[in-house]
XYZ file of C-alpha atoms in Angstrom:
491
model
C -4.078 10.709 1.547
C -4.866 13.855 0.446
C -2.974 14.870 -2.618
C -3.380 18.238 -4.250
C -1.086 20.597 -6.458
C -0.585 24.094 -4.923
C 0.697 27.034 -6.891
C 2.264 29.514 -5.228
C 5.722 32.222 -5.799
C 7.402 31.980 -2.678
C 8.646 28.452 -2.696
C 12.007 29.012 -4.150
C 12.771 31.771 -1.386
C 12.473 28.325 0.916
C 14.342 26.062 -1.627
C 16.885 28.709 -2.547
C 18.398 31.690 -1.198
C 18.850 33.171 -4.143
C 16.001 33.909 -6.278
C 17.961 34.350 -9.599
C 18.008 30.165 -9.407
C 14.453 30.033 -10.419
C 13.983 28.175 -13.830
C 12.474 30.988 -15.582
C 14.539 33.875 -13.865
C 17.112 33.773 -16.792
C 18.064 32.021 -20.221
C 19.565 28.551 -19.315
C 22.245 27.426 -21.486
C 21.177 24.685 -23.510
C 24.096 22.372 -22.834
C 23.158 22.638 -19.292
C 19.610 22.018 -19.035
C 19.755 18.134 -17.778
C 22.525 19.363 -15.370
C 20.464 22.213 -13.967
C 17.403 19.850 -13.324
C 19.434 17.481 -11.731
C 21.225 20.084 -9.365
C 17.766 21.884 -8.779
C 15.732 18.677 -8.301
C 18.220 17.469 -5.508
C 18.555 20.812 -3.855
C 14.895 21.131 -3.600
C 14.244 17.505 -2.237
C 16.855 15.313 -1.685
C 16.592 13.813 1.772
C 20.169 14.331 2.849
C 20.354 17.875 1.020
C 21.732 19.413 4.150
C 24.677 17.143 4.367
C 26.111 17.818 0.952
C 28.006 21.064 0.701
C 27.614 21.452 -3.062
C 23.929 21.312 -2.775
C 23.798 23.942 0.162
C 21.238 26.892 -0.573
C 24.194 29.387 0.055
C 26.845 27.637 -1.992
C 26.367 29.646 -5.293
C 25.570 33.540 -5.458
C 24.333 33.604 -8.737
C 23.341 31.667 -11.725
C 26.762 32.155 -13.371
C 28.239 30.596 -10.435
C 25.971 27.560 -10.354
C 26.523 27.053 -13.964
C 30.286 27.380 -13.887
C 29.967 24.544 -11.266
C 27.920 22.541 -13.276
C 30.115 22.830 -16.463
C 32.644 20.962 -14.258
C 30.679 17.665 -15.073
C 30.501 16.868 -18.581
C 28.276 14.076 -17.768
C 25.146 14.627 -15.645
C 25.548 10.916 -14.483
C 28.650 12.283 -13.010
C 26.926 15.132 -11.233
C 23.986 13.344 -9.987
C 26.341 10.604 -8.154
C 28.718 13.357 -6.665
C 25.454 14.941 -4.961
C 24.594 11.828 -2.971
C 25.858 10.756 0.255
C 28.365 7.942 -0.210
C 26.128 5.235 1.579
C 23.120 6.224 -0.663
C 22.779 3.073 -3.067
C 19.133 3.764 -3.948
C 18.751 6.915 -5.382
C 18.683 6.723 -9.128
C 19.005 8.589 -12.445
C 16.600 7.468 -15.298
C 17.787 8.089 -18.764
C 14.706 7.777 -20.477
C 11.676 8.126 -18.362
C 9.363 6.273 -21.018
C 11.154 3.037 -19.776
C 9.628 3.688 -16.147
C 6.660 1.282 -16.136
C 4.417 -0.411 -13.652
C 5.476 -3.686 -12.571
C 3.996 -6.525 -15.075
C 2.666 -9.632 -13.419
C 5.635 -11.815 -12.453
C 6.535 -14.398 -15.069
C 9.728 -16.311 -16.047
C 11.007 -19.277 -18.236
C 11.351 -22.155 -15.780
C 10.922 -25.482 -15.349
C 9.238 -24.871 -11.855
C 11.910 -26.350 -9.646
C 13.324 -24.285 -6.674
C 16.404 -25.747 -5.187
C 19.391 -25.406 -3.303
C 22.966 -27.027 -3.876
C 25.161 -27.903 -1.002
C 28.370 -29.756 -0.125
C 27.922 -32.768 2.157
C 29.766 -32.925 5.366
C 33.683 -33.789 4.949
C 33.264 -34.811 1.559
C 33.343 -33.462 -1.906
C 29.788 -34.963 -2.665
C 27.165 -32.038 -3.910
C 23.689 -32.610 -3.724
C 20.540 -30.673 -4.709
C 17.778 -30.183 -2.577
C 14.188 -29.294 -3.686
C 12.890 -25.937 -1.981
C 9.517 -25.730 -3.768
C 7.890 -27.100 -6.642
C 5.988 -24.432 -8.458
C 2.118 -24.704 -8.842
C 1.256 -25.716 -12.260
C 4.674 -25.850 -13.587
C 6.306 -28.419 -15.403
C 7.858 -29.758 -12.366
C 4.783 -30.346 -10.832
C 3.712 -32.815 -13.159
C 6.632 -34.955 -12.285
C 7.879 -37.473 -9.456
C 9.509 -34.354 -7.309
C 8.584 -32.543 -4.254
C 10.114 -30.249 -1.527
C 12.580 -32.368 0.368
C 13.814 -34.303 -2.434
C 17.453 -34.636 -3.332
C 19.388 -35.121 -6.466
C 23.186 -35.953 -6.925
C 23.632 -36.102 -10.966
C 22.201 -35.014 -14.049
C 21.876 -37.180 -17.267
C 23.375 -35.573 -20.459
C 22.619 -35.663 -24.238
C 25.299 -38.338 -24.314
C 23.139 -40.405 -21.818
C 26.167 -40.094 -19.306
C 25.456 -39.471 -15.633
C 27.428 -36.391 -14.555
C 27.719 -36.288 -10.741
C 27.158 -32.666 -9.516
C 30.614 -30.990 -8.558
C 31.863 -27.538 -7.358
C 33.378 -26.975 -10.938
C 30.078 -27.961 -13.057
C 27.008 -27.606 -11.016
C 26.352 -24.209 -12.218
C 26.544 -25.621 -15.961
C 24.499 -28.540 -15.550
C 22.074 -27.195 -13.511
C 21.680 -23.437 -14.122
C 23.193 -22.622 -17.453
C 22.302 -25.731 -19.343
C 21.617 -25.708 -22.858
C 19.643 -29.027 -23.459
C 15.942 -28.734 -23.851
C 15.210 -31.400 -20.800
C 16.914 -31.140 -17.410
C 17.366 -34.800 -16.223
C 17.833 -35.201 -12.606
C 19.068 -38.311 -10.671
C 17.477 -38.760 -7.294
C 19.278 -39.609 -4.019
C 18.435 -40.453 -0.629
C 20.106 -38.352 2.026
C 19.362 -38.454 5.836
C 21.881 -35.924 6.812
C 24.515 -38.371 7.034
C 24.552 -40.862 4.526
C 23.892 -40.317 0.526
C 22.381 -43.392 -1.302
C 22.445 -43.077 -5.104
C 19.160 -44.223 -7.079
C 18.702 -44.962 -10.849
C 15.510 -42.792 -10.525
C 15.541 -39.890 -13.367
C 13.250 -36.590 -13.273
C 12.859 -35.293 -16.472
C 12.172 -31.338 -16.212
C 11.380 -29.057 -19.496
C 11.440 -24.898 -19.155
C 8.254 -23.481 -20.322
C 6.857 -19.862 -20.033
C 5.510 -19.686 -16.777
C 3.082 -16.921 -14.851
C 3.666 -17.209 -10.972
C 0.283 -17.514 -9.052
C -0.562 -14.324 -7.345
C -1.089 -16.281 -3.840
C 1.368 -19.140 -3.667
C -0.303 -20.963 -0.794
C -3.183 -20.029 1.298
C -4.531 -22.312 4.092
C -6.502 -22.183 7.407
C -4.938 -24.012 10.377
C -6.856 -25.030 13.514
C -4.379 -24.505 16.496
C -6.067 -24.716 19.829
C -8.739 -21.984 20.528
C -7.195 -20.004 17.131
C -8.182 -20.214 13.594
C -4.847 -18.989 11.971
C -4.651 -17.909 8.307
C -1.772 -19.303 6.663
C -0.444 -16.872 3.520
C 2.732 -17.747 1.774
C 3.380 -14.828 -0.508
C 6.265 -14.705 -2.930
C 5.500 -11.850 -5.518
C 5.820 -7.921 -5.003
C 3.580 -6.082 -3.419
C 2.502 -3.742 -6.346
C -1.239 -3.210 -7.594
C -1.057 -6.275 -9.823
C -1.888 -8.270 -6.947
C -3.998 -6.204 -4.579
C -7.141 -7.714 -5.835
C -5.965 -11.401 -5.259
C -4.773 -10.460 -1.745
C -8.182 -8.860 -0.989
C -9.736 -11.980 -2.107
C -7.540 -14.215 -0.002
C -8.303 -12.086 2.963
C -12.038 -12.463 2.473
C -11.649 -15.972 2.339
C -9.976 -15.717 5.846
C -12.585 -13.503 6.926
C -15.350 -16.057 5.928
C -13.388 -18.731 8.092
C -13.069 -16.618 11.220
C -9.647 -16.455 11.120
C -8.238 -14.820 14.316
C -4.413 -15.110 13.722
C -2.356 -14.372 10.706
C 1.023 -15.815 9.642
C 2.204 -13.803 6.519
C 4.981 -16.212 5.325
C 7.714 -14.162 3.024
C 10.794 -16.606 3.245
C 10.536 -16.853 -0.591
C 9.347 -13.460 -1.335
C 11.591 -11.757 -3.949
C 11.021 -8.193 -2.972
C 10.650 -5.673 -5.665
C 9.134 -1.995 -5.977
C 6.277 -1.164 -4.273
C 4.297 2.193 -3.326
C 3.571 2.914 0.473
C -0.268 3.215 -0.745
C 0.172 -0.440 -1.534
C 1.544 -1.421 2.022
C -1.484 0.712 3.423
C -4.012 -1.448 1.684
C -2.311 -4.589 3.173
C -2.073 -3.066 6.600
C -5.914 -2.495 6.281
C -6.491 -6.018 5.304
C -4.739 -7.260 8.480
C -6.366 -4.562 10.676
C -9.463 -2.636 9.583
C -10.544 -1.375 13.153
C -8.535 1.862 12.860
C -10.865 4.163 10.423
C -9.339 7.392 10.110
C -5.945 6.863 11.899
C -2.764 7.405 10.255
C -0.993 4.448 8.889
C 2.095 6.189 7.607
C 3.726 9.326 8.178
C 6.339 11.159 6.216
C 9.295 13.352 7.203
C 10.898 15.035 4.194
C 14.121 17.279 4.290
C 13.725 20.562 6.376
C 12.926 22.747 3.342
C 10.275 20.777 1.954
C 8.813 19.684 5.369
C 8.522 23.135 6.473
C 6.285 24.044 3.366
C 4.334 20.806 3.652
C 3.575 21.705 7.314
C 2.714 25.162 6.428
C 0.416 24.337 3.320
C -0.408 20.684 3.095
C 0.008 18.921 6.046
C -2.511 16.342 5.167
C -0.041 15.365 2.487
C 2.389 14.209 5.118
C -0.095 11.464 6.435
C -1.540 8.260 4.885
C -4.687 7.008 6.735
C -5.839 3.513 6.837
C -7.455 3.102 3.418
C -11.116 1.500 2.936
C -11.192 1.044 -0.596
C -8.571 -0.602 -3.296
C -10.319 1.544 -5.724
C -13.366 3.253 -6.353
C -15.734 0.154 -6.511
C -13.659 -2.450 -4.354
C -13.853 -2.284 -0.410
C -10.859 -3.557 1.284
C -11.811 -7.037 3.173
C -10.394 -6.989 6.843
C -9.726 -9.305 9.469
C -9.512 -6.667 12.651
C -6.619 -8.627 13.832
C -4.562 -7.713 16.638
C -1.659 -10.044 16.247
C 0.174 -10.892 13.070
C 3.471 -13.034 12.693
C 5.827 -12.134 9.719
C 8.353 -14.661 8.647
C 11.014 -12.487 6.620
C 12.645 -13.231 3.725
C 15.135 -16.285 4.267
C 18.514 -17.151 3.145
C 20.560 -14.233 4.561
C 17.801 -11.929 3.225
C 16.915 -9.192 5.592
C 13.660 -8.187 4.722
C 12.836 -5.716 2.006
C 12.091 -2.016 2.300
C 8.390 -2.669 1.814
C 8.235 -5.318 4.455
C 10.007 -3.323 6.862
C 7.467 -0.241 6.373
C 4.708 -2.753 6.705
C 6.093 -3.818 10.131
C 6.723 -0.531 11.455
C 3.595 1.013 10.191
C 1.176 -1.709 11.966
C 3.480 -1.761 15.247
C 1.763 1.340 16.326
C -1.568 -0.113 16.382
C -1.207 -4.002 16.683
C 1.303 -6.833 18.077
C 3.621 -7.224 14.909
C 5.890 -10.646 15.641
C 9.119 -10.900 13.501
C 10.301 -14.245 12.655
C 13.620 -14.211 10.804
C 16.843 -12.344 10.893
C 17.853 -8.653 11.982
C 16.471 -6.334 9.228
C 18.509 -3.708 7.414
C 16.657 -0.608 8.284
C 15.396 0.627 5.046
C 13.333 3.454 6.139
C 13.410 5.751 3.368
C 11.349 6.593 0.467
C 11.879 8.056 -3.108
C 9.875 9.818 -5.752
C 10.340 10.366 -9.423
C 11.076 14.049 -10.193
C 10.763 15.322 -13.991
C 12.216 18.370 -15.296
C 9.379 20.807 -15.069
C 8.254 23.458 -12.815
C 6.611 21.310 -10.185
C 8.628 18.293 -11.034
C 5.489 16.623 -11.754
C 5.108 14.521 -15.158
C 2.599 16.577 -16.867
C 4.395 19.771 -17.755
C 8.126 17.934 -18.296
C 10.533 19.490 -20.588
C 10.262 17.523 -23.813
C 13.802 18.596 -24.448
C 15.095 15.587 -22.991
C 13.774 12.388 -21.353
C 16.099 12.152 -18.028
C 14.105 11.759 -14.654
C 15.849 11.095 -11.265
C 14.640 9.202 -8.494
C 16.072 10.370 -5.193
C 15.414 9.411 -1.864
C 13.051 12.138 -0.547
C 11.864 11.277 3.045
C 12.146 8.770 5.797
C 9.035 7.014 6.783
C 7.143 7.163 10.470
C 4.427 5.446 11.883
C 1.573 6.765 13.967
C 3.878 7.064 17.293
C 6.392 8.872 15.180
C 8.814 5.730 15.304
C 11.009 4.865 12.447
C 13.327 2.031 11.736
C 16.741 3.214 10.385
C 18.249 0.241 12.909
C 16.044 -1.983 11.307
C 13.856 -4.863 13.292
C 15.278 -7.424 15.849
C 13.423 -10.510 15.272
C 10.954 -12.392 18.102
C 12.423 -15.504 16.844
C 15.899 -15.808 15.235
C 15.740 -18.319 12.291
C 18.896 -20.072 10.555
C 20.476 -18.170 7.803
C 19.484 -21.081 5.646
C 16.769 -23.869 6.005
C 18.494 -27.126 6.931
C 18.549 -29.164 3.841
C 17.533 -32.529 5.514
C 14.678 -30.979 7.750
C 12.632 -28.959 5.131
C 9.264 -30.575 5.803
C 6.309 -29.607 3.687
C 5.077 -25.854 3.169
C 1.656 -25.339 4.970
C 2.097 -28.149 7.554
C 3.510 -28.408 10.870
C 6.421 -30.827 9.487
C 7.816 -27.504 8.094
C 10.220 -26.571 11.171
C 9.858 -22.964 10.494
C 6.122 -22.811 10.449
C 5.973 -25.436 13.307
C 8.080 -22.912 15.497
C 5.692 -20.066 14.582
C 2.495 -22.156 15.773
C 3.916 -23.180 18.913
C 4.653 -19.592 19.633
C 1.144 -18.618 18.931
C -0.024 -21.593 21.588
C 2.641 -20.782 24.069
C 3.920 -17.523 23.712
C 7.606 -19.177 24.049
C 9.689 -17.628 21.432
C 12.024 -20.690 20.700
C 15.059 -19.727 18.266
C 16.929 -22.359 16.779
C 20.538 -22.300 18.034
C 21.457 -25.639 16.115
C 21.596 -24.157 12.766
C 23.943 -26.290 10.777
C 24.459 -29.708 12.512
C 25.895 -31.494 9.686
C 28.467 -28.973 8.514
C 26.816 -28.429 5.377
C 28.176 -25.665 2.903
C 25.800 -24.129 1.091
C 26.800 -22.657 -2.396
C 23.800 -21.948 -4.388
C 19.787 -21.073 -3.800
C 17.520 -20.546 -6.796
C 15.433 -18.508 -5.159
C 18.064 -15.943 -3.848
C 19.101 -15.551 -7.627
C 15.252 -14.427 -8.600
C 15.334 -11.732 -5.719
C 15.093 -8.310 -7.058
C 17.343 -5.477 -6.307
C 15.597 -3.323 -3.501
C 14.907 0.227 -4.913
C 13.028 1.258 -2.018
C 9.530 1.984 -1.454
C 8.158 4.753 -3.812
C 5.366 7.660 -2.845
C 2.965 9.325 -5.292
C 3.180 12.932 -4.198
C 2.065 16.067 -6.245
C 4.595 18.692 -5.656
C 4.483 22.560 -5.593
C 4.923 24.576 -8.633
C 8.111 26.681 -8.271
C 6.863 29.551 -10.411
């Protein structure tokens, strides 16, 4: 994407009808510096500016009228929130921009066991089911695996404490002892058989692997790359993803399953999604992968002055020295985040961006329709970081654009899946991740082989009540996709 700064003198005539609200047209009262920045930043770039009466260009006839309005808000947070659509839960005010950092590689203090807790049918019996054991974690060295069950813990007094609705959080999640001792059970979907087998787990500092599971599966004429990816789509993992795609390329992979059922979401930039799209494809040099549509004022200026800045082309390089490895695929199968999670903003952007070029098959639930992007604005003439006002550390991250693909399609209504999945994985039908004993993977493999999209309409045959899922508890708040864009100088 071409990014360049353009200095010009007429932008405020577009952004504001009255010239007097230019930053340097008068002496701004010190007590209104942040208030003024918030209002003018949102007036210039907020995506929904034309729907907010108090952000209208003709709302105030002079700086004095604007100042009188701003003084009605003793707190600039209150002002900021009053200028957003009630439905906007993503635009954010940052009190201290020095705390804005790039995402760190994912780490946690964990014993390595991912599990769900459920109530067995027609009884008060609670069971825990192992969903996953994190690679190289403490749990990975113990006798426990996906699909194993437990019904109790052993406490420090060596008493066996059965799981109950009123204690499972304390004994499994918020426990204070050094070692969690789980007592295993056997469960066939109907009957529970208690055992005396105890698994001891200790929490350790743990760095999550970049790639959770990478495998090549032969399926008839197809060589399928299976990638279970659980982390965010930040630059932290770009090189690891690129290496995985090189491995797939070297093994002549011609189909891809991207399994995001345990993906935690999290922040990402549009450029990272474009890089992943290039890894999947590669046969569309110089074609557009992402388009941006800003509010009417900003869009008009960009179209007249920087039209290239509104389009992201398929990238060919991760950085100055690393080419992107591509599979040149025409089909991709994306398993969405599971357990009532409807797919993050980043995943939806990937789906929409790719579907203008290749066939994207969605497996999971109806997605939410997070089709907007945000940017960080600082208090400077061009709202960029370099010339920011040093008198305060406030920044704002408003929604500023909608994303479209090369066919000018957006996705405010989300995506309907090709194959519906149950809202929960069935506790007694988990199978092994990466193998066809996993019902979800098996369904996708059959779909690839036959083209028959078979959804599971029998999602809870045993009338199980699911109470807790440790992976859900780690999912990050979806703050949307961010873009990097040099903005015009408004002097």
